[in-house]
Structure formats: C-alpha cells, structure tokens
Amino acid sequence: MIIELKDVKKEYVAGGEKIEALKGVNISINRGDFVAITGSSGSGKTTLLSIMGCMETATEGDVRIGNRDVDTYSDREKSLLRANYISFVFQNFALMDKYTAYENIELPLLNAGVKRRERKKRIHWAAEQLGIKDQLEKRPREMSGGQQQRVAIARALASSPQVILADEPTGALDVDNTKKIMEILTDINKCGTAVVVVTHEKEVAAYAKRTIRMEDGCIV
Amino acid sequence: MIKIFILNILRNRVRTLIVLGFSFFSFLTCFYFATNIINNYLQVGQLGAYFGESSSDLYVLKEIYVEDDASAGEDINYTKETIKSHKDILAGGFEQTDAGIDELSVDWRDNYNFIFTDPEYLDIIGFSVSGAELLPFVLDGVTYLPAFVSGKYKDIFEKDQIYTIDRTGAKIIIKGTIENEKWLDGFLDGKTRVVDINDSILVSFPDVDKTDNMTQLSTTGCYYIKGNVDASLVEEIEKTGDERNIKYVLDNVGEIIREQEARDKDTAGFQIKLAITVLICSALTEIAIILAFIFLGQEEFGIKMAFGNSKKQIIAFTITEYLSIMGLAFILSFITENKLISNEQEYMRAPLKSTFYHWATPLVLCIVILTTICISIPSIIYIKKYNPCEMMRDVT
C-alpha cells in the first residue's frame, strides 16, 4: 500500500464560514494503480490530492503513506517524501520561469540529496523518456504548453517516485497534447509507478484502470 | 542546496542589485558617520587626557597680528621671557620640524623629525621625561642639548652619542628613549589631534632658535601658560605685545576643549539623525522591494514545497540569501570607506583607521545584522502564512 486514507475529513474556515471539503473519504492507492478522480469543481478532488501529497493535513481520519501514519512524520520527512516518494504534476505545469528545463527537473533531486553525476544521469533519462532532450537548456516561456507539461512530468519522473499525483495535467492542453501526455502517464504506470489523476474530462479518466467519482466532499 | 541558493541569487539579480545598492549606500553612510563621530569623541577624550586636570588653569598664547616679521623672533621671545619671569607661572611651547644630522644625513633630503620644546612644557603636560632631564648643560665651553628618541629612531641613534643639527649647529646628546608617547599635533584648535610620536627626537630649543623668526612664529599657538593667570598677567602680556607691535590673545585650554566637545556633539547629533534616516529609508525600500518580488514569485515557494523543500528550509534560504547580500554590501562599503580614509591627509589617517577598524566596523556589523533581521521578518511572516495548496487551488 502506497497511500491509504481512512474516513478522512477536511474542514476550512473561509470568510468566517466553515466549509467541509472532505466528509469522510476512504481510498487506497497500491503499487501499479492508475486512478482517476473525477468530479465537478468544488467537489473536493484537489483537496484530496493535496492531503495524499502531504501538502495539507486532514482535520480528522487516518492518512498512511508508506505504511506509516503521516502524523508521525516530521516536516522534514514530509518534505523528503515529496522529493522522492510522491511527485506532482500540475495543470499550470508549475515550472519556475527563471530556471531552465534542466534546472526545473533537477529541483526534487537536489532536495533528495542525489549526487551531481546521478542527477545528470536521471535528468537525461527522464528527458529522453519524454522526448525533450533538446529542450533542456530552454526556459519554460520558450516552450509550448505541451513541452512544458512534458518537462513537468520529467521532473515528476526523475526522482523515481512510487506515485505521481497529477492535478488536471491536461487542463491547459489541446486534444493532441492531451493524448500524448496521457499516453506518457500510461507508459510510466506500466513501469510500476502508481498514477493518480484528478480530472473532470471523461477522455482523460478513460486511461485510468480505476475511476473514483467525487461529489460534495464524498466518494460516490 | 548551495546550488539552489546560488541559482536563486543569480536568477533574482534585479532584486539582488537593488537591495545590494541600497544596503551599500546606507552601510557606507553608517561607516562614514560612525568613524567620524567616534573619532571626534575619542580625540577630544585624548586631548583632555593629554592636558590632564590642568586644562582649566592652562592657557594658550596665540599671536593674531605681527607688524614686523623680521624682528618677530626677538619680539615674541621678549614676551615669553616676561611671562617666565613670574615665579608662580609655568610656561613653555614647542615646534615640530624636520632637520638634518651632520653625522647621519647623506644629503639635504635626509631629514629627521624633531620636536623642539621648552623643558617647562614637559612639566605642564606631565610627560614621561621631566623638564629637568631636558635642560641643556655646558661642557668644555660647548652647550649640549639632552635628547630622547622614540621607537623608529631607536636603532639609528646611539645612547650617549653626540650629534649635530645641521641647520643650527647645535649639539645634541642622546640620553634615552621614549615609548608610546603622545604629543599634540600642531596648534590647539577645533581640529587638533593627539598623535603618537613614534618617529621623533625630543630636544629643547637651541639658543639660536629662541630668537629665530620662523621658530618663534611657529610656537605661538603652541605656547602654554599654567598657573596664576590673572588680569595683571594678561595686561602685562598685552603690554609687551604693544611695545613690539604684536597682538596676542590668551585662550583657556579647558574652554577650547569644551567648545570642541560641544561642536562635535552638535555634528554627531546631526550625523546620527541623518544615518538613521538613511538606514530606515533604505531598509523600508528594501522590505517593499523584497515583498513585491516575493509576491510576484510566490508560486515558486509552492513549487519548492511540492518538490521537497520544507517551509523551514525556505525561510533558512531566504535569511541566508539576505545575509549574503547584506554581507556583500558590508564588504563593499568597508572597502570604500577604507579607500576614503586612505585618501585623507596623513596626520588624519592613523587615528581614523584605528577608529574605523576598532569601533566603526563592529558597530556597522551590528547594524548589518539588525538590518538583516528587520528586512527578513516581513518575508518570514509572509512565507510562514503561505499555503502551498494555493498553487493548486488557483487552477482547479
């Protein structure tokens, strides 16, 4: 079991009003899983993803990552989980504009303490997998949306994570690029990495082995 | 980690340069004012210590008008002899000048620094050598002037050896050495410094100098009178001046020092206010610039957190980054101020450098740390409040 959530609740206070984003969610992500989380806007799917990635903490319930309760992880350990156990792919690519593609891919490897030579090897391997080897010295603004998302996926892939959490990874892409990106994620999944994709597109969800639908903070 | 840190500084070079520029300017202002203020304070203190408790009943004789330069030597000496004739008065002056030594100087450029003084002057200031030790003596019809050499000349002049001053032909005999002694640098006025005399020969005036025009004109302003200086003595001095067409004034040393202290205090007050204003303005500008850049690049925090940085690490990076920029600004301002002091006149250089290294630098270093803390706090608060999930919510 890579990630396991049991009866997880999440509450926010916004504008003095209490909002229940998750109302007792149960989900488990296993090795080799390809899960699509679908649902309308505000259904809680992104909150669920951020709790899975230790970016947020649950108000109630158990969250276990790597068979260990996340509450027992220190902040540094949670950061290290995000550096080499869990990786993210975001809709807006989340690339740092001032850094080259190479340096963007390098970020989690630096944080994981990977040595220089090994970093270089892994970056080139990931770039080759994604077909962006000739783009490594470019900055994000010099690339197309599809290329930027490939760099983002290469960054997620380079640290050899157990799971990739992708939040609307094709939301900013055209049909052609959507297809290519989903094929890349499918290939990654075939190599054993679990993939969790948050999406509201049926075509994207169709690539997943399992689809979870969310409505009003609950899995339906 | 070091790579991320260096990349961050380089990739944010506009912000780095602006902050560096403001910091450099404000630290240089602090260096400049701190060096001057502390130096003035220390030097007035040294002046007080140099004259000791006697400064309140100590007066300095200054000539403000001389009608006949040709007879000025004899005329001024006439006044001095009149003053010395008072048994309850201790009076003496000095002159600092270069002179050659017949036995040592190869050519006219080969000069030595001399302090010619009235022996009584040493008793006024409480020097390590007493006035009596400097009194001339006659042997076989020749007058010898006992002399004392300081540090730099110790190995050049031999004890009990006789040397001849080329300008006057006066014979000096080395009686000993003086170590770490202070002397007044020239006339006593608002700019007077107490300096180390590590390269001087201390000797009494040769007879010929007592009526020499240049020497005597040089000593007024450095001629001190201690004791019962009452109205009758002042009147008597003025009378000797009137007889020889010289106009004298007598100033109280204690008052001169107090006036200097007051002037320095006023200047210091203004400079401190100016330095604080510059410092606060530049710190506020830096905070505004840094926050603007943080706000514009806030997504970067989210990305860094999503890929393995903790908030603590990002805060540590931020502080280290500011500390590096401030450190660089400190080094640049240190080098600039050092250069500025090197361009000062020679007599000012040593005390200014000493104050700069021993006082201004630690003080400005404290200001650097304080400024770094001040400009870091708003950034730290902002980063602490930042929720990396904002990055995800923006787009879904």
PDB file of C-alpha atoms in Angstrom, chain A residues 64-200:
ATOM      1  CA  ARG A  64      -0.973   6.469   5.921  1.00  0.00           C
ATOM      2  CA  ILE A  65       1.866   6.837   3.458  1.00  0.00           C
ATOM      3  CA  GLY A  66       4.359   4.027   3.025  1.00  0.00           C
ATOM      4  CA  ASN A  67       2.532   2.088   5.781  1.00  0.00           C
ATOM      5  CA  ARG A  68       3.186   4.848   8.278  1.00  0.00           C
ATOM      6  CA  ASP A  69       0.799   7.385   9.778  1.00  0.00           C
ATOM      7  CA  VAL A  70       1.620  10.830   8.308  1.00  0.00           C
ATOM      8  CA  ASP A  71       1.176  12.405  11.751  1.00  0.00           C
ATOM      9  CA  THR A  72       4.356  10.597  12.797  1.00  0.00           C
ATOM     10  CA  TYR A  73       6.368  12.230  10.017  1.00  0.00           C
ATOM     11  CA  SER A  74       8.290  15.402  10.831  1.00  0.00           C
ATOM     12  CA  ASP A  75       8.075  18.371   8.473  1.00  0.00           C
ATOM     13  CA  ARG A  76      11.452  17.456   7.029  1.00  0.00           C
ATOM     14  CA  GLU A  77      10.372  13.833   6.495  1.00  0.00           C
ATOM     15  CA  LYS A  78       7.216  15.012   4.742  1.00  0.00           C
ATOM     16  CA  SER A  79       9.371  17.236   2.507  1.00  0.00           C
ATOM     17  CA  LEU A  80      11.602  14.279   1.702  1.00  0.00           C
ATOM     18  CA  LEU A  81       8.515  12.195   0.850  1.00  0.00           C
ATOM     19  CA  ARG A  82       7.625  14.869  -1.691  1.00  0.00           C
ATOM     20  CA  ALA A  83      11.170  14.839  -3.004  1.00  0.00           C
ATOM     21  CA  ASN A  84      11.488  11.122  -3.699  1.00  0.00           C
ATOM     22  CA  TYR A  85       8.336   9.125  -2.864  1.00  0.00           C
ATOM     23  CA  ILE A  86       5.481  11.247  -4.173  1.00  0.00           C
ATOM     24  CA  SER A  87       5.609  13.545  -7.187  1.00  0.00           C
ATOM     25  CA  PHE A  88       3.217  16.135  -8.534  1.00  0.00           C
ATOM     26  CA  VAL A  89       2.107  17.210 -11.977  1.00  0.00           C
ATOM     27  CA  PHE A  90       0.014  20.366 -12.077  1.00  0.00           C
ATOM     28  CA  GLN A  91      -2.431  21.805 -14.585  1.00  0.00           C
ATOM     29  CA  ASN A  92      -0.420  25.058 -14.916  1.00  0.00           C
ATOM     30  CA  PHE A  93       2.816  22.983 -15.149  1.00  0.00           C
ATOM     31  CA  ALA A  94       4.259  24.760 -12.051  1.00  0.00           C
ATOM     32  CA  LEU A  95       7.631  25.361 -13.643  1.00  0.00           C
ATOM     33  CA  MET A  96       9.905  28.080 -12.354  1.00  0.00           C
ATOM     34  CA  ASP A  97      10.215  30.694 -15.090  1.00  0.00           C
ATOM     35  CA  LYS A  98      13.707  31.812 -14.162  1.00  0.00           C
ATOM     36  CA  TYR A  99      15.133  28.302 -14.351  1.00  0.00           C
ATOM     37  CA  THR A 100      15.882  26.165 -17.396  1.00  0.00           C
ATOM     38  CA  ALA A 101      14.058  22.894 -18.044  1.00  0.00           C
ATOM     39  CA  TYR A 102      17.153  21.064 -16.756  1.00  0.00           C
ATOM     40  CA  GLU A 103      17.164  23.051 -13.503  1.00  0.00           C
ATOM     41  CA  ASN A 104      13.419  22.565 -13.052  1.00  0.00           C
ATOM     42  CA  ILE A 105      13.773  18.798 -13.399  1.00  0.00           C
ATOM     43  CA  GLU A 106      16.755  18.902 -11.050  1.00  0.00           C
ATOM     44  CA  LEU A 107      14.803  20.509  -8.168  1.00  0.00           C
ATOM     45  CA  PRO A 108      13.403  17.357  -6.444  1.00  0.00           C
ATOM     46  CA  LEU A 109      16.726  15.553  -6.990  1.00  0.00           C
ATOM     47  CA  LEU A 110      18.622  18.359  -5.261  1.00  0.00           C
ATOM     48  CA  ASN A 111      16.173  18.254  -2.383  1.00  0.00           C
ATOM     49  CA  ALA A 112      16.503  14.482  -2.153  1.00  0.00           C
ATOM     50  CA  GLY A 113      20.277  14.868  -1.869  1.00  0.00           C
ATOM     51  CA  VAL A 114      21.062  12.995  -5.102  1.00  0.00           C
ATOM     52  CA  LYS A 115      24.722  13.398  -6.149  1.00  0.00           C
ATOM     53  CA  ARG A 116      25.602  15.562  -9.163  1.00  0.00           C
ATOM     54  CA  ARG A 117      26.571  12.772 -11.561  1.00  0.00           C
ATOM     55  CA  GLU A 118      23.492  10.701 -10.671  1.00  0.00           C
ATOM     56  CA  ARG A 119      21.296  13.795 -11.043  1.00  0.00           C
ATOM     57  CA  LYS A 120      22.612  14.391 -14.541  1.00  0.00           C
ATOM     58  CA  LYS A 121      22.016  10.765 -15.470  1.00  0.00           C
ATOM     59  CA  ARG A 122      18.464  10.762 -14.186  1.00  0.00           C
ATOM     60  CA  ILE A 123      17.570  14.106 -15.809  1.00  0.00           C
ATOM     61  CA  HIS A 124      18.807  12.928 -19.189  1.00  0.00           C
ATOM     62  CA  TRP A 125      16.981   9.609 -18.798  1.00  0.00           C
ATOM     63  CA  ALA A 126      13.699  11.365 -17.881  1.00  0.00           C
ATOM     64  CA  ALA A 127      14.137  13.886 -20.702  1.00  0.00           C
ATOM     65  CA  GLU A 128      14.708  11.056 -23.154  1.00  0.00           C
ATOM     66  CA  GLN A 129      11.584   9.254 -21.955  1.00  0.00           C
ATOM     67  CA  LEU A 130       9.562  12.425 -22.514  1.00  0.00           C
ATOM     68  CA  GLY A 131      11.263  13.382 -25.798  1.00  0.00           C
ATOM     69  CA  ILE A 132      12.533  16.734 -24.559  1.00  0.00           C
ATOM     70  CA  LYS A 133      16.282  16.108 -24.556  1.00  0.00           C
ATOM     71  CA  ASP A 134      16.838  19.009 -26.932  1.00  0.00           C
ATOM     72  CA  GLN A 135      14.753  21.349 -24.751  1.00  0.00           C
ATOM     73  CA  LEU A 136      16.752  21.055 -21.552  1.00  0.00           C
ATOM     74  CA  GLU A 137      18.542  24.415 -21.829  1.00  0.00           C
ATOM     75  CA  LYS A 138      15.363  26.309 -22.647  1.00  0.00           C
ATOM     76  CA  ARG A 139      13.327  28.278 -20.140  1.00  0.00           C
ATOM     77  CA  PRO A 140       9.595  27.468 -19.791  1.00  0.00           C
ATOM     78  CA  ARG A 141       8.493  30.614 -21.649  1.00  0.00           C
ATOM     79  CA  GLU A 142      10.459  29.453 -24.681  1.00  0.00           C
ATOM     80  CA  MET A 143       8.428  26.223 -24.893  1.00  0.00           C
ATOM     81  CA  SER A 144       4.910  25.274 -25.949  1.00  0.00           C
ATOM     82  CA  GLY A 145       2.300  24.144 -23.391  1.00  0.00           C
ATOM     83  CA  GLY A 146       2.783  20.501 -24.370  1.00  0.00           C
ATOM     84  CA  GLN A 147       6.553  20.752 -23.989  1.00  0.00           C
ATOM     85  CA  GLN A 148       6.179  22.469 -20.618  1.00  0.00           C
ATOM     86  CA  GLN A 149       3.933  19.693 -19.360  1.00  0.00           C
ATOM     87  CA  ARG A 150       6.479  17.137 -20.558  1.00  0.00           C
ATOM     88  CA  VAL A 151       9.143  18.956 -18.538  1.00  0.00           C
ATOM     89  CA  ALA A 152       6.792  18.873 -15.544  1.00  0.00           C
ATOM     90  CA  ILE A 153       6.271  15.136 -15.991  1.00  0.00           C
ATOM     91  CA  ALA A 154      10.019  14.622 -16.458  1.00  0.00           C
ATOM     92  CA  ARG A 155      10.524  16.429 -13.136  1.00  0.00           C
ATOM     93  CA  ALA A 156       7.973  14.117 -11.511  1.00  0.00           C
ATOM     94  CA  LEU A 157       9.572  11.062 -13.109  1.00  0.00           C
ATOM     95  CA  ALA A 158      13.243  11.900 -12.476  1.00  0.00           C
ATOM     96  CA  SER A 159      13.059  11.229  -8.741  1.00  0.00           C
ATOM     97  CA  SER A 160      11.642   7.720  -9.447  1.00  0.00           C
ATOM     98  CA  PRO A 161       8.619   8.188  -7.187  1.00  0.00           C
ATOM     99  CA  GLN A 162       6.241   5.481  -6.021  1.00  0.00           C
ATOM    100  CA  VAL A 163       3.280   7.600  -7.032  1.00  0.00           C
ATOM    101  CA  ILE A 164       2.611  10.559  -9.315  1.00  0.00           C
ATOM    102  CA  LEU A 165      -0.256  12.812  -8.262  1.00  0.00           C
ATOM    103  CA  ALA A 166      -1.450  14.714 -11.312  1.00  0.00           C
ATOM    104  CA  ASP A 167      -3.851  17.573 -10.798  1.00  0.00           C
ATOM    105  CA  GLU A 168      -5.699  18.244 -14.097  1.00  0.00           C
ATOM    106  CA  PRO A 169      -2.483  17.507 -16.045  1.00  0.00           C
ATOM    107  CA  THR A 170      -4.138  18.139 -19.409  1.00  0.00           C
ATOM    108  CA  GLY A 171      -6.345  21.037 -18.370  1.00  0.00           C
ATOM    109  CA  ALA A 172      -4.248  23.567 -20.259  1.00  0.00           C
ATOM    110  CA  LEU A 173      -3.515  21.427 -23.316  1.00  0.00           C
ATOM    111  CA  ASP A 174      -5.153  20.840 -26.700  1.00  0.00           C
ATOM    112  CA  VAL A 175      -6.529  17.457 -27.777  1.00  0.00           C
ATOM    113  CA  ASP A 176      -3.307  16.272 -29.421  1.00  0.00           C
ATOM    114  CA  ASN A 177      -1.132  17.128 -26.460  1.00  0.00           C
ATOM    115  CA  THR A 178      -3.719  15.710 -24.038  1.00  0.00           C
ATOM    116  CA  LYS A 179      -3.476  12.386 -25.850  1.00  0.00           C
ATOM    117  CA  LYS A 180       0.323  12.418 -25.840  1.00  0.00           C
ATOM    118  CA  ILE A 181       0.564  13.327 -22.140  1.00  0.00           C
ATOM    119  CA  MET A 182      -1.910  10.646 -21.120  1.00  0.00           C
ATOM    120  CA  GLU A 183      -0.012   8.082 -23.179  1.00  0.00           C
ATOM    121  CA  ILE A 184       3.176   9.111 -21.361  1.00  0.00           C
ATOM    122  CA  LEU A 185       1.471   8.738 -17.984  1.00  0.00           C
ATOM    123  CA  THR A 186       0.143   5.323 -19.063  1.00  0.00           C
ATOM    124  CA  ASP A 187       3.676   4.244 -20.038  1.00  0.00           C
ATOM    125  CA  ILE A 188       5.019   5.435 -16.706  1.00  0.00           C
ATOM    126  CA  ASN A 189       2.284   3.488 -14.960  1.00  0.00           C
ATOM    127  CA  LYS A 190       3.153   0.369 -16.945  1.00  0.00           C
ATOM    128  CA  CYS A 191       6.659   0.591 -15.451  1.00  0.00           C
ATOM    129  CA  GLY A 192       5.148   0.229 -11.984  1.00  0.00           C
ATOM    130  CA  THR A 193       4.661   3.800 -10.811  1.00  0.00           C
ATOM    131  CA  ALA A 194       1.199   4.459  -9.426  1.00  0.00           C
ATOM    132  CA  VAL A 195      -0.575   7.406 -11.052  1.00  0.00           C
ATOM    133  CA  VAL A 196      -3.444   9.381  -9.569  1.00  0.00           C
ATOM    134  CA  VAL A 197      -5.072  11.834 -11.947  1.00  0.00           C
ATOM    135  CA  VAL A 198      -7.585  14.435 -10.910  1.00  0.00           C
ATOM    136  CA  THR A 199      -9.706  15.383 -13.916  1.00  0.00           C
ATOM    137  CA  HIS A 200     -13.144  16.341 -14.999  1.00  0.00           C
TER     138      HIS A 200
END
